[in-house]
Amino acid sequence: MYGVSSSAQPTTTVGIVDWHQDPTVASDLSAYRTKFGLPPCTESSGCFTELAANNGKVGVASKGEIGEITLDVDAVSAICPTCHITLVDAASGATSDLFPAVTSLASMGVQFISMSWSVPESASAPSHDSYFAAPNTLYVAASGDNGYNDKSGSCGGAPVCYPAAAPGVIAAGGVSTTQDSKFYYFSAWKGAGSGCANYAPEAPAQAAAIGNPCSGEKPVADISALADPNTGAATYSTAYGWGVFGGTSLATPLITALFAVSGNSTDPYAFYANNAAHPGLALDVTTGASIGCAGTPVCTAGTGWDGPTGLGVPTTPLLFAIDPANTITLTPVRGTTATIPLGQTLTGNAFTATGASGHYSWSATGLPPGMTIDPAVGSWQGTPTSGGVYSVVVTAADAQNQASVTSATFTLTVQSPLALSTASGARASLFALKDTPIDTAPVSASGADSALSWAASRLPAGLTMNPSTGVLNGTPSRVGESHPVVTVTTSGGDTAALEVDLWVVQFYWCDNFVAHVGRRLAVDCAADWSATPSQGVGWRRLPGDVTYSARGLPAGTRIDSRAGTVSGTPKRPGTGTLHITMSIRPNGVLISKAIRPTVSIRYTVRA
């Protein structure tokens, strides 16, 4: 009826305040839960706790009082079978006993408190409001069972009942409920208390959502649930046996338990904004009226807020959540990472979901080729056809209310056979400069786990390989050609090896030169390199991204920044020193960072 799924299993404690003691409440609760297949909730397990106020001096409840107590504990059980229940037995039905009993629950840390009773709102009400103002505590109170302005009954003579009229307390209205094979049907219950408080202002959240139906005073009720005894809920007690009970005494624990399922004990009026932002979280009740009604919205059901039913009937606990768009919780089944060999079928679920309605639509992005996710149950399907590390985002959306969506990341590593490769896929031909530090990984491993051991043989003098990272470090001290073999070993003992070519080289620049005034000059001062400079052969242009600049050029000449050629027509005779700087980016060159070597060249310009 209220969209609570069996997968929503909070162990939150719901507090109940009644008066006098039902001597068989614990055993009766067990009988009720057994009848409907609910998990046990016993005193020995700590799920059910009964505390007597007044130092334990609490009288035995009358049959009518037993009916109220039974209704409270059974209604909480029906909405939230896994919730814990703490029942406080007040010494009497007087406010001097009831209000401190409420305070005692809050002082124990109970965050959700059900008060299915009421007293007249009076001029002294503001002095009692502090009983219902503990931080991080949610209070729900019955709006009363005697209709508009409650001209009779426990709140006789007062426009509305208290503490339903207290600031911050959720006033539980009531509906009559019928059903057929497909739907539930709701109308305002004629006994539902409704009206306008005299001593409490309307909360800003209420005013923002529904305006000012009570001219700035607190309107009652806020939200409604099943209350009509003729369409009420089953209960069991030794005193009554099996029976059907109702009243806003039923609506109150139902709504309190829905808050407990939502987990929101800090923002009691969040549901006003939630209902506006996400239509469908509450079902508007538009028929019926409270007895004694004068035809106004404060006592007649209609479109939008009305007194007997408030905003209407919750269709999901999501209505009460602090953030209704993110109340699904995803829990990893076996952690958030997995590693499988290429071609192995992955089975099971990465996450389980709880919260919202309990019915989810699953999806996933970033899956390896060949894999999908079952949209109905969230389990893996298929076999990955490509290796790699995949960051998979798994999403569960509430199938009954798409406003509730939660995602989580699962890292899936699909291992290909262990292999070493270069970035280009071709043989690694590496270029290092003599006396210039290097710091780079010549190859990378695929199809391997994270626990790798690296080694390299036949390295040039001055170079070593980091065994944990596969990075070459050091400063090569001699020019020459070498062919190191890089080897990687996994934690499981698998190995792979790859030979690479490595040249440690030095530069050759242009020589000192002679030019003439008025004659065109063209000198190639670009740097060449050789791995065998002592033999005077093998000189080549530098690979990678190289640019040139110069200081001290003869007047009338310039240097080409890309070609390194000094050209132009010298204007006057003389001698000087030309300083050429080469900038090399580590683009395809085995250099850890850009370098800027400079050469000084003597020149003479003759007349």
Coordinates of C-alpha atoms in Angstrom, one line a residue:
M1 CA 0.0 0.0 0.0
Y2 CA 2.9 2.4 0.8
G3 CA 5.5 1.1 -1.6
V4 CA 7.8 -0.5 1.0
S5 CA 9.8 -3.3 -0.4
S6 CA 11.0 -6.4 1.4
S7 CA 14.5 -5.4 0.4
A8 CA 14.2 -2.3 2.6
Q9 CA 15.6 -3.7 5.9
P10 CA 16.7 -1.0 8.2
T11 CA 17.3 -1.8 11.9
T12 CA 16.3 1.7 13.0
T13 CA 14.5 1.9 16.3
V14 CA 11.0 3.2 16.4
G15 CA 9.8 4.6 19.7
I16 CA 6.2 4.3 21.0
V17 CA 4.7 6.0 24.0
D18 CA 1.5 4.6 25.5
W19 CA 0.3 4.4 29.1
H20 CA -0.1 1.5 31.5
Q21 CA 1.3 -1.9 30.8
D22 CA 0.0 -4.7 28.6
P23 CA 1.4 -7.8 30.4
T24 CA 1.3 -9.9 27.2
V25 CA 2.5 -7.4 24.6
A26 CA 5.8 -9.2 23.9
S27 CA 4.2 -12.6 23.3
D28 CA 1.3 -11.1 21.4
L29 CA 3.7 -9.3 19.1
S30 CA 5.5 -12.6 18.4
A31 CA 2.1 -14.2 17.6
Y32 CA 1.3 -11.4 15.2
R33 CA 4.6 -11.5 13.4
T34 CA 4.5 -15.3 13.1
K35 CA 1.1 -15.1 11.6
F36 CA 2.3 -12.8 8.8
G37 CA 5.7 -14.4 8.2
L38 CA 7.7 -11.5 9.7
P39 CA 11.1 -12.0 11.3
P40 CA 11.1 -12.5 15.1
C41 CA 11.4 -9.3 17.2
T42 CA 11.9 -10.4 20.8
E43 CA 13.2 -8.9 24.0
S44 CA 16.0 -11.5 24.2
S45 CA 17.3 -10.5 20.8
G46 CA 17.2 -6.8 21.6
C47 CA 14.7 -6.1 18.8
F48 CA 11.8 -5.3 21.2
T49 CA 12.3 -3.3 24.4
E50 CA 9.6 -2.4 26.9
L51 CA 10.4 0.3 29.5
A52 CA 8.2 1.3 32.4
A53 CA 8.2 5.0 33.4
N54 CA 7.7 6.3 36.9
N55 CA 10.5 3.9 38.2
G56 CA 8.5 0.9 37.1
K57 CA 5.4 1.8 39.0
V58 CA 3.0 1.5 36.1
G59 CA -0.5 0.0 36.4
V60 CA -1.9 -2.8 34.2
A61 CA -3.6 -1.5 31.1
S62 CA -7.3 -1.7 30.6
K63 CA -8.7 -3.6 27.6
G64 CA -9.1 -0.5 25.6
E65 CA -5.5 0.6 26.4
I66 CA -4.3 -2.8 25.4
G67 CA -5.9 -2.3 22.0
E68 CA -4.0 0.9 21.5
I69 CA -0.7 -0.6 22.5
T70 CA -1.2 -3.6 20.3
L71 CA -2.2 -1.4 17.4
D72 CA 1.1 0.6 17.7
V73 CA 3.5 -2.3 17.8
D74 CA 1.8 -4.3 15.1
A75 CA 1.5 -1.3 12.8
V76 CA 5.2 -0.6 13.1
S77 CA 5.9 -4.2 12.4
A78 CA 3.7 -4.2 9.3
I79 CA 5.6 -1.3 7.7
C80 CA 9.1 -2.1 8.9
P81 CA 9.6 -5.7 9.9
T82 CA 13.3 -5.3 10.5
C83 CA 13.0 -2.1 12.6
H84 CA 13.6 -2.3 16.4
I85 CA 10.8 -1.2 18.7
T86 CA 11.1 0.5 22.0
L87 CA 7.8 0.9 23.9
V88 CA 7.7 3.2 26.9
D89 CA 4.8 2.7 29.3
A90 CA 3.8 6.0 30.9
A91 CA 2.3 5.9 34.4
S92 CA -1.0 7.5 33.1
G93 CA -2.6 9.3 30.2
A94 CA -1.9 12.7 31.8
T95 CA 0.4 15.0 30.0
S96 CA 2.6 15.2 33.1
D97 CA 3.4 11.5 32.5
L98 CA 3.2 11.3 28.7
F99 CA 5.4 14.2 27.8
P100 CA 8.4 13.1 30.0
A101 CA 8.0 9.6 28.5
V102 CA 8.5 11.1 25.1
T103 CA 11.6 12.9 26.4
S104 CA 13.0 9.7 27.8
L105 CA 12.9 8.1 24.3
A106 CA 14.7 11.0 22.7
S107 CA 17.4 10.9 25.5
M108 CA 18.0 7.3 24.7
G109 CA 18.8 8.3 21.1
V110 CA 15.5 7.0 19.6
Q111 CA 15.1 9.1 16.5
F112 CA 11.5 8.1 15.4
I113 CA 8.8 8.5 18.0
S114 CA 5.1 7.6 17.5
M115 CA 2.5 9.3 19.7
S116 CA -0.9 7.9 18.8
W117 CA -2.7 9.9 21.4
S118 CA -3.8 13.6 21.8
V119 CA -4.9 16.2 24.2
P120 CA -6.5 19.6 23.6
E121 CA -4.3 22.4 22.3
S122 CA -4.4 25.2 24.9
A123 CA -2.7 28.5 25.7
S124 CA -0.1 26.5 27.7
A125 CA 0.9 24.6 24.5
P126 CA 4.0 26.7 23.7
S127 CA 5.5 25.9 27.2
H128 CA 5.3 22.2 26.3
D129 CA 6.8 22.4 22.8
S130 CA 10.3 21.7 24.1
Y131 CA 9.2 18.1 24.9
F132 CA 9.1 17.6 21.1
A133 CA 12.2 19.5 20.0
A134 CA 15.2 17.1 20.5
P135 CA 17.7 17.4 17.7
N136 CA 17.8 14.7 15.1
T137 CA 14.5 13.3 16.3
L138 CA 11.3 12.8 14.3
Y139 CA 7.9 13.1 16.1
V140 CA 4.5 12.0 14.7
A141 CA 1.3 12.6 16.5
A142 CA -2.4 11.7 15.9
S143 CA -4.6 14.5 14.6
G144 CA -7.6 13.0 16.5
D145 CA -10.6 10.9 15.7
N146 CA -13.5 13.3 16.1
G147 CA -13.4 15.3 12.9
Y148 CA -13.2 19.0 12.2
N149 CA -12.3 21.2 15.2
D150 CA -12.8 18.1 17.4
K151 CA -15.9 19.3 19.2
S152 CA -16.0 16.1 21.2
G153 CA -13.5 13.5 22.4
S154 CA -10.1 13.9 23.9
C155 CA -9.5 17.3 22.2
G156 CA -13.1 18.6 22.9
G157 CA -13.3 22.4 22.9
A158 CA -10.0 22.9 21.1
P159 CA -9.7 23.5 17.3
V160 CA -7.0 20.9 16.9
C161 CA -5.2 18.3 19.0
Y162 CA -1.9 18.5 20.7
P163 CA 1.0 17.5 20.2
A164 CA -0.1 17.2 16.5
A165 CA -0.3 21.0 16.6
A166 CA 3.2 21.5 18.1
P167 CA 5.9 23.0 15.8
G168 CA 7.9 20.4 14.0
V169 CA 5.6 17.5 14.9
I170 CA 4.1 15.6 12.0
A171 CA 0.3 15.6 12.3
A172 CA -1.1 12.3 11.1
G173 CA -4.4 12.5 9.2
G174 CA -6.5 9.6 8.2
V175 CA -8.2 8.0 5.2
S176 CA -10.6 5.2 4.5
T177 CA -9.1 2.6 2.2
T178 CA -10.6 0.1 -0.1
Q179 CA -9.0 -2.1 -2.8
D180 CA -9.7 -4.3 -5.8
S181 CA -7.3 -6.7 -7.6
K182 CA -5.2 -3.8 -9.0
F183 CA -5.6 -0.6 -7.0
Y184 CA -6.1 0.9 -3.6
Y185 CA -8.7 3.7 -3.3
F186 CA -8.5 6.4 -0.7
S187 CA -11.0 9.0 0.7
A188 CA -10.8 11.2 3.7
W189 CA -11.9 9.4 6.9
K190 CA -14.8 11.3 8.5
G191 CA -13.2 11.0 11.9
A192 CA -9.8 12.5 10.9
G193 CA -9.0 15.5 13.0
S194 CA -8.4 18.7 11.0
G195 CA -8.3 22.4 11.6
C196 CA -5.9 25.3 12.4
A197 CA -3.7 25.6 15.4
N198 CA -4.1 28.6 17.7
Y199 CA -0.7 28.7 19.3
A200 CA 1.8 27.4 16.7
P201 CA 2.9 29.2 13.5
E202 CA 2.9 27.5 10.1
A203 CA 6.4 26.2 9.2
P204 CA 8.1 27.9 6.3
A205 CA 8.2 24.6 4.4
Q206 CA 4.5 24.2 4.7
A207 CA 3.8 27.8 3.6
A208 CA 6.1 27.4 0.6
A209 CA 4.3 24.3 -0.5
I210 CA 0.6 25.0 0.3
G211 CA 0.3 28.7 1.1
N212 CA -1.5 29.9 4.2
P213 CA -4.8 27.9 4.6
C214 CA -4.8 28.9 8.3
S215 CA -3.7 32.5 7.9
G216 CA -0.2 31.8 9.2
E217 CA -1.0 29.3 11.9
K218 CA -0.1 25.6 11.7
P219 CA -2.5 23.6 9.5
V220 CA -3.5 20.1 10.6
A221 CA -2.9 17.5 9.2
D222 CA 0.3 17.1 7.3
I223 CA 0.1 13.7 5.7
S224 CA -2.3 10.7 6.1
A225 CA -2.5 7.0 6.2
L226 CA -5.1 4.3 6.9
A227 CA -7.4 5.2 9.8
D228 CA -11.0 4.1 9.2
P229 CA -11.6 1.2 11.6
N230 CA -14.0 -0.3 9.1
T231 CA -11.1 -0.7 6.6
G232 CA -8.3 -0.9 9.3
A233 CA -5.4 -3.2 10.1
A234 CA -5.3 -6.6 11.7
T235 CA -3.9 -6.8 15.2
Y236 CA -3.5 -9.5 17.8
S237 CA -3.7 -9.4 21.6
T238 CA -4.6 -11.8 24.3
A239 CA -7.3 -9.4 25.4
Y240 CA -9.0 -9.1 22.0
G241 CA -7.7 -12.0 19.9
W242 CA -7.5 -11.2 16.2
G243 CA -9.3 -8.0 15.3
V244 CA -9.3 -5.0 13.0
F245 CA -8.5 -1.6 14.6
G246 CA -8.1 1.9 13.2
G247 CA -8.2 5.6 13.9
T248 CA -5.4 8.1 13.6
S249 CA -3.9 5.9 16.3
L250 CA -3.2 3.5 13.3
A251 CA -2.1 6.2 10.9
T252 CA 0.5 7.6 13.4
P253 CA 2.7 4.4 13.8
L254 CA 2.3 3.7 10.0
I255 CA 3.7 7.2 9.1
T256 CA 6.4 7.0 11.8
A257 CA 7.6 3.6 10.5
L258 CA 7.6 5.1 6.9
F259 CA 9.9 7.8 8.2
A260 CA 12.1 5.2 9.8
V261 CA 12.4 3.3 6.4
S262 CA 13.3 6.6 4.7
G263 CA 16.0 7.3 7.4
N264 CA 15.1 11.0 7.7
S265 CA 15.0 12.1 11.3
T266 CA 16.5 15.6 10.8
D267 CA 14.1 17.3 8.4
P268 CA 10.5 16.6 9.3
Y269 CA 9.0 18.8 6.6
A270 CA 11.2 17.8 3.7
F271 CA 8.3 15.8 2.2
Y272 CA 6.5 19.1 1.3
A273 CA 9.3 20.0 -1.1
N274 CA 9.8 16.4 -2.2
N275 CA 6.1 16.1 -3.2
A276 CA 6.3 19.3 -5.2
A277 CA 9.6 18.3 -6.9
H278 CA 8.7 14.7 -7.6
P279 CA 4.9 14.3 -8.2
G280 CA 3.8 10.8 -7.4
L281 CA 5.6 10.4 -4.1
A282 CA 2.2 11.1 -2.5
L283 CA -1.3 10.3 -3.8
D284 CA -3.6 13.3 -3.5
V285 CA -6.9 12.4 -1.8
T286 CA -9.8 14.4 -3.3
T287 CA -12.9 12.9 -1.8
G288 CA -14.5 12.8 1.6
A289 CA -14.6 15.2 4.6
S290 CA -14.3 15.4 8.3
I291 CA -17.5 15.3 10.4
G292 CA -18.5 18.8 11.5
C293 CA -17.1 20.2 8.3
A294 CA -18.2 23.6 7.0
G295 CA -17.0 22.9 3.5
T296 CA -13.6 24.6 3.6
P297 CA -10.3 23.0 2.6
V298 CA -9.3 22.6 6.3
C299 CA -12.0 19.9 6.6
T300 CA -12.9 18.8 3.0
A301 CA -10.7 16.7 0.8
G302 CA -9.8 18.3 -2.5
T303 CA -7.0 18.9 -5.0
G304 CA -3.8 19.7 -3.1
W305 CA -3.5 20.1 0.6
D306 CA -6.6 19.6 2.8
G307 CA -7.1 19.2 6.5
P308 CA -8.2 15.6 6.9
T309 CA -5.5 14.1 4.6
G310 CA -2.8 16.7 4.4
L311 CA -0.8 16.3 1.2
G312 CA -2.4 12.9 0.7
V313 CA -1.2 9.3 1.2
P314 CA 2.5 8.2 0.7
T315 CA 3.1 5.9 -2.2
T316 CA 6.7 5.3 -1.1
P317 CA 8.9 6.0 1.9
L318 CA 10.9 8.1 -0.7
L319 CA 8.4 10.9 0.1
F320 CA 10.0 11.4 3.5
A321 CA 13.6 11.1 2.5
I322 CA 16.0 14.0 2.8
D323 CA 17.0 13.6 -0.8
P324 CA 14.4 11.5 -2.6
A325 CA 16.5 11.3 -5.8
N326 CA 19.3 9.3 -4.0
T327 CA 17.8 7.0 -1.4
I328 CA 18.8 3.7 -3.1
T329 CA 21.9 2.2 -1.4
L330 CA 24.2 0.0 -3.5
T331 CA 26.3 -2.5 -1.5
P332 CA 29.2 -4.4 -3.1
V333 CA 28.7 -8.1 -3.1
R334 CA 32.4 -9.0 -3.1
G335 CA 34.2 -5.7 -3.2
T336 CA 34.3 -3.1 -6.0
T337 CA 37.0 -4.7 -8.2
A338 CA 37.4 -8.0 -10.1
T339 CA 40.0 -9.5 -12.3
I340 CA 39.2 -12.3 -14.8
P341 CA 41.1 -13.8 -17.8
L342 CA 40.0 -12.8 -21.2
G343 CA 37.2 -15.1 -22.4
Q344 CA 36.0 -16.1 -18.9
T345 CA 32.3 -15.6 -18.2
L346 CA 31.6 -13.3 -15.2
T347 CA 28.7 -14.3 -13.1
G348 CA 26.7 -12.9 -10.2
N349 CA 26.0 -9.4 -9.1
A350 CA 28.4 -6.6 -8.4
F351 CA 26.0 -4.8 -6.1
T352 CA 22.8 -5.4 -4.2
A353 CA 20.3 -2.5 -3.9
T354 CA 18.2 -1.5 -0.9
G355 CA 15.8 1.4 -0.4
A356 CA 13.1 3.3 -2.3
S357 CA 10.4 0.9 -3.5
G358 CA 12.6 -2.1 -3.6
H359 CA 12.0 -2.7 -7.3
Y360 CA 14.8 -1.6 -9.5
S361 CA 15.8 -1.2 -13.1
W362 CA 19.5 -1.9 -13.7
S363 CA 21.9 -0.5 -16.3
A364 CA 25.7 -0.2 -16.7
T365 CA 28.1 1.9 -18.8
G366 CA 31.8 1.2 -19.6
L367 CA 31.4 -2.6 -19.8
P368 CA 33.9 -4.6 -21.8
P369 CA 32.8 -5.7 -25.3
G370 CA 30.7 -8.8 -25.1
M371 CA 29.2 -8.0 -21.7
T372 CA 25.8 -6.6 -20.6
I373 CA 23.9 -6.3 -17.3
D374 CA 20.5 -7.9 -16.7
P375 CA 18.1 -4.9 -16.3
A376 CA 15.7 -6.8 -14.0
V377 CA 18.1 -8.2 -11.4
G378 CA 21.5 -6.4 -12.1
S379 CA 23.6 -9.6 -12.7
W380 CA 26.4 -9.8 -15.2
Q381 CA 25.7 -11.4 -18.6
G382 CA 28.1 -12.4 -21.4
T383 CA 31.8 -13.0 -21.8
P384 CA 34.4 -10.2 -22.3
T385 CA 36.0 -10.3 -25.7
S386 CA 38.7 -7.6 -25.2
G387 CA 41.2 -7.2 -22.4
G388 CA 41.9 -4.1 -20.4
V389 CA 40.8 -2.2 -17.3
Y390 CA 37.2 -1.1 -17.4
S391 CA 35.6 1.4 -15.1
V392 CA 32.0 0.2 -15.1
V393 CA 29.3 2.5 -13.7
V394 CA 26.4 0.4 -12.4
T395 CA 23.1 2.2 -11.9
A396 CA 20.0 1.1 -10.1
A397 CA 16.8 3.2 -10.6
D398 CA 13.7 2.7 -8.6
A399 CA 11.3 1.0 -11.1
Q400 CA 8.3 2.6 -9.4
N401 CA 9.7 6.1 -9.1
Q402 CA 12.4 7.1 -11.5
A403 CA 13.3 10.1 -9.3
S404 CA 15.4 7.6 -7.2
V405 CA 18.6 6.7 -9.0
T406 CA 21.9 5.7 -7.5
S407 CA 25.2 4.7 -9.2
A408 CA 28.4 3.1 -8.1
T409 CA 31.7 2.3 -9.9
F410 CA 33.0 -1.2 -10.3
T411 CA 36.6 -1.7 -11.7
L412 CA 36.8 -4.8 -13.9
T413 CA 40.2 -6.0 -15.2
V414 CA 40.1 -8.4 -18.1
Q415 CA 43.5 -9.9 -18.5
S416 CA 44.9 -10.7 -21.9
P417 CA 47.9 -13.0 -22.2
L418 CA 51.0 -11.3 -20.7
A419 CA 52.8 -9.2 -23.3
L420 CA 55.2 -6.3 -23.6
S421 CA 54.8 -3.6 -26.2
T422 CA 55.7 -0.1 -27.2
A423 CA 53.3 2.7 -27.6
S424 CA 53.5 2.5 -31.4
G425 CA 53.4 -1.2 -31.6
A426 CA 56.7 -1.2 -33.6
R427 CA 60.1 -2.1 -32.2
A428 CA 61.3 0.4 -29.6
S429 CA 64.2 2.6 -31.0
L430 CA 65.2 4.8 -28.1
F431 CA 67.4 7.9 -28.2
A432 CA 69.4 9.2 -25.2
L433 CA 71.9 12.0 -24.9
K434 CA 75.3 11.4 -23.4
D435 CA 75.6 12.9 -19.9
T436 CA 71.8 13.8 -19.9
P437 CA 69.6 12.1 -17.2
I438 CA 66.7 10.0 -18.4
D439 CA 63.6 8.8 -16.6
T440 CA 61.1 6.8 -18.8
A441 CA 59.5 3.4 -19.3
P442 CA 60.6 2.0 -22.7
V443 CA 57.7 -0.6 -22.8
S444 CA 54.4 -1.4 -21.1
A445 CA 52.8 -4.6 -20.0
S446 CA 49.4 -5.9 -20.8
G447 CA 47.4 -8.8 -19.6
A448 CA 49.2 -8.6 -16.2
D449 CA 48.2 -8.1 -12.6
S450 CA 49.4 -5.1 -10.6
A451 CA 52.2 -7.0 -8.8
L452 CA 54.9 -6.9 -11.5
S453 CA 58.6 -7.3 -11.3
W454 CA 60.8 -5.6 -14.0
A455 CA 64.4 -6.2 -15.1
A456 CA 66.6 -5.3 -18.0
S457 CA 69.9 -6.8 -19.3
R458 CA 72.6 -5.3 -21.5
L459 CA 71.9 -1.7 -20.4
P460 CA 74.5 1.0 -21.2
A461 CA 76.7 2.2 -18.5
G462 CA 75.0 4.6 -16.1
L463 CA 71.5 3.2 -16.6
T464 CA 69.3 1.0 -14.3
M465 CA 65.7 -0.2 -14.4
N466 CA 63.3 0.3 -11.5
P467 CA 62.1 -3.3 -10.6
S468 CA 58.7 -2.0 -9.4
T469 CA 57.9 0.3 -12.3
G470 CA 59.9 -0.7 -15.3
V471 CA 61.3 2.8 -15.6
L472 CA 64.9 3.4 -16.9
N473 CA 66.8 5.8 -14.7
G474 CA 70.2 7.3 -14.7
T475 CA 72.7 9.2 -16.8
P476 CA 74.4 7.4 -19.8
S477 CA 78.1 8.1 -19.7
R478 CA 79.3 6.7 -23.0
V479 CA 78.0 7.0 -26.5
G480 CA 77.2 3.8 -28.4
E481 CA 74.5 1.5 -29.6
S482 CA 73.0 -1.2 -27.4
H483 CA 70.1 -3.7 -27.4
P484 CA 68.7 -4.2 -23.9
V485 CA 66.2 -6.9 -23.1
V486 CA 63.3 -5.9 -20.8
T487 CA 61.7 -8.6 -18.8
V488 CA 58.5 -8.5 -16.7
T489 CA 57.4 -11.2 -14.3
T490 CA 53.9 -11.4 -12.7
S491 CA 53.1 -12.5 -9.1
G492 CA 52.0 -15.8 -10.6
G493 CA 55.3 -16.4 -12.3
D494 CA 54.3 -15.6 -15.9
T495 CA 57.1 -13.8 -17.8
A496 CA 57.4 -11.8 -21.0
A497 CA 60.5 -10.2 -22.6
L498 CA 61.1 -7.6 -25.4
E499 CA 64.4 -6.4 -27.0
V500 CA 64.7 -2.7 -27.6
D501 CA 67.3 -0.6 -29.5
L502 CA 69.0 2.2 -27.5
W503 CA 71.4 4.8 -28.9
V504 CA 73.4 7.0 -26.6
V505 CA 74.6 9.8 -28.8
Q506 CA 76.4 13.2 -28.8
F507 CA 75.9 16.3 -30.9
Y508 CA 77.8 17.8 -33.8
W509 CA 77.2 21.5 -34.7
C510 CA 78.5 23.7 -37.4
D511 CA 82.2 24.8 -37.4
N512 CA 83.6 28.3 -37.1
F513 CA 83.0 30.0 -40.4
V514 CA 84.1 33.0 -42.5
A515 CA 81.7 35.3 -44.4
H516 CA 82.0 38.4 -46.6
V517 CA 80.3 41.7 -46.5
G518 CA 77.6 41.9 -49.2
R519 CA 77.8 38.2 -50.1
R520 CA 74.9 35.9 -49.3
L521 CA 75.6 33.6 -46.4
A522 CA 74.1 30.0 -45.9
V523 CA 75.6 28.0 -43.0
D524 CA 73.9 24.8 -41.7
C525 CA 74.2 25.0 -38.0
A526 CA 71.5 22.4 -37.2
A527 CA 72.7 19.7 -34.8
D528 CA 73.4 16.2 -36.0
W529 CA 74.0 13.1 -33.9
S530 CA 75.9 10.0 -34.0
A531 CA 76.3 6.8 -31.9
T532 CA 79.8 6.4 -33.3
P533 CA 81.2 9.9 -33.4
S534 CA 84.8 8.7 -32.9
Q535 CA 84.6 7.0 -36.3
G536 CA 83.3 10.2 -38.0
V537 CA 80.4 8.4 -39.5
G538 CA 76.7 7.8 -39.0
W539 CA 75.8 11.5 -38.5
R540 CA 72.0 12.2 -38.7
R541 CA 69.6 14.9 -38.0
L542 CA 67.9 14.8 -34.5
P543 CA 64.5 13.2 -34.2
G544 CA 61.7 14.7 -32.3
D545 CA 60.5 18.3 -32.0
V546 CA 63.7 20.6 -32.2
T547 CA 63.8 24.4 -32.5
Y548 CA 66.8 26.8 -32.7
S549 CA 67.5 30.3 -31.5
A550 CA 70.7 32.4 -31.6
R551 CA 72.5 35.4 -30.0
G552 CA 75.4 37.4 -31.5
L553 CA 74.5 36.9 -35.2
P554 CA 76.4 39.0 -37.7
A555 CA 74.4 42.0 -38.7
G556 CA 72.1 41.3 -41.6
T557 CA 71.7 37.5 -40.9
R558 CA 69.2 35.3 -39.1
I559 CA 68.7 31.7 -38.0
D560 CA 65.8 29.6 -39.2
S561 CA 64.1 28.3 -36.0
R562 CA 63.1 25.0 -37.5
A563 CA 66.0 24.2 -39.9
G564 CA 68.9 25.7 -37.8
T565 CA 70.3 27.4 -40.9
V566 CA 72.1 30.8 -40.5
S567 CA 71.4 32.9 -43.6
G568 CA 71.4 36.4 -44.9
T569 CA 73.9 39.1 -46.2
P570 CA 76.4 40.3 -43.7
K571 CA 76.6 44.2 -43.6
R572 CA 79.9 45.0 -42.0
P573 CA 83.3 43.3 -41.3
G574 CA 84.4 42.0 -37.9
T575 CA 84.7 39.0 -35.7
G576 CA 82.4 37.6 -33.0
T577 CA 80.9 34.7 -31.2
L578 CA 77.5 33.2 -32.3
H579 CA 75.6 31.4 -29.5
I580 CA 73.1 28.9 -30.8
T581 CA 70.6 27.2 -28.5
M582 CA 68.7 24.1 -29.4
S583 CA 65.4 23.2 -27.6
I584 CA 64.5 19.5 -27.7
R585 CA 61.1 18.3 -26.5
P586 CA 60.8 14.7 -25.2
N587 CA 58.5 13.8 -28.1
G588 CA 59.6 10.4 -29.2
V589 CA 63.0 10.9 -27.6
L590 CA 64.1 9.2 -24.5
I591 CA 64.5 12.3 -22.4
S592 CA 62.7 12.9 -19.1
K593 CA 62.2 16.6 -19.8
A594 CA 62.9 19.2 -22.4
I595 CA 66.6 20.2 -22.7
R596 CA 68.3 23.3 -24.2
P597 CA 72.0 22.7 -25.1
T598 CA 73.9 25.7 -26.4
V599 CA 77.0 25.9 -28.6
S600 CA 79.3 28.9 -29.2
I601 CA 80.7 29.3 -32.7
R602 CA 83.4 31.9 -33.8
Y603 CA 82.9 33.7 -37.1
T604 CA 84.8 36.3 -39.2
V605 CA 83.1 38.7 -41.7
R606 CA 85.6 40.1 -44.2
A607 CA 85.3 43.2 -46.3

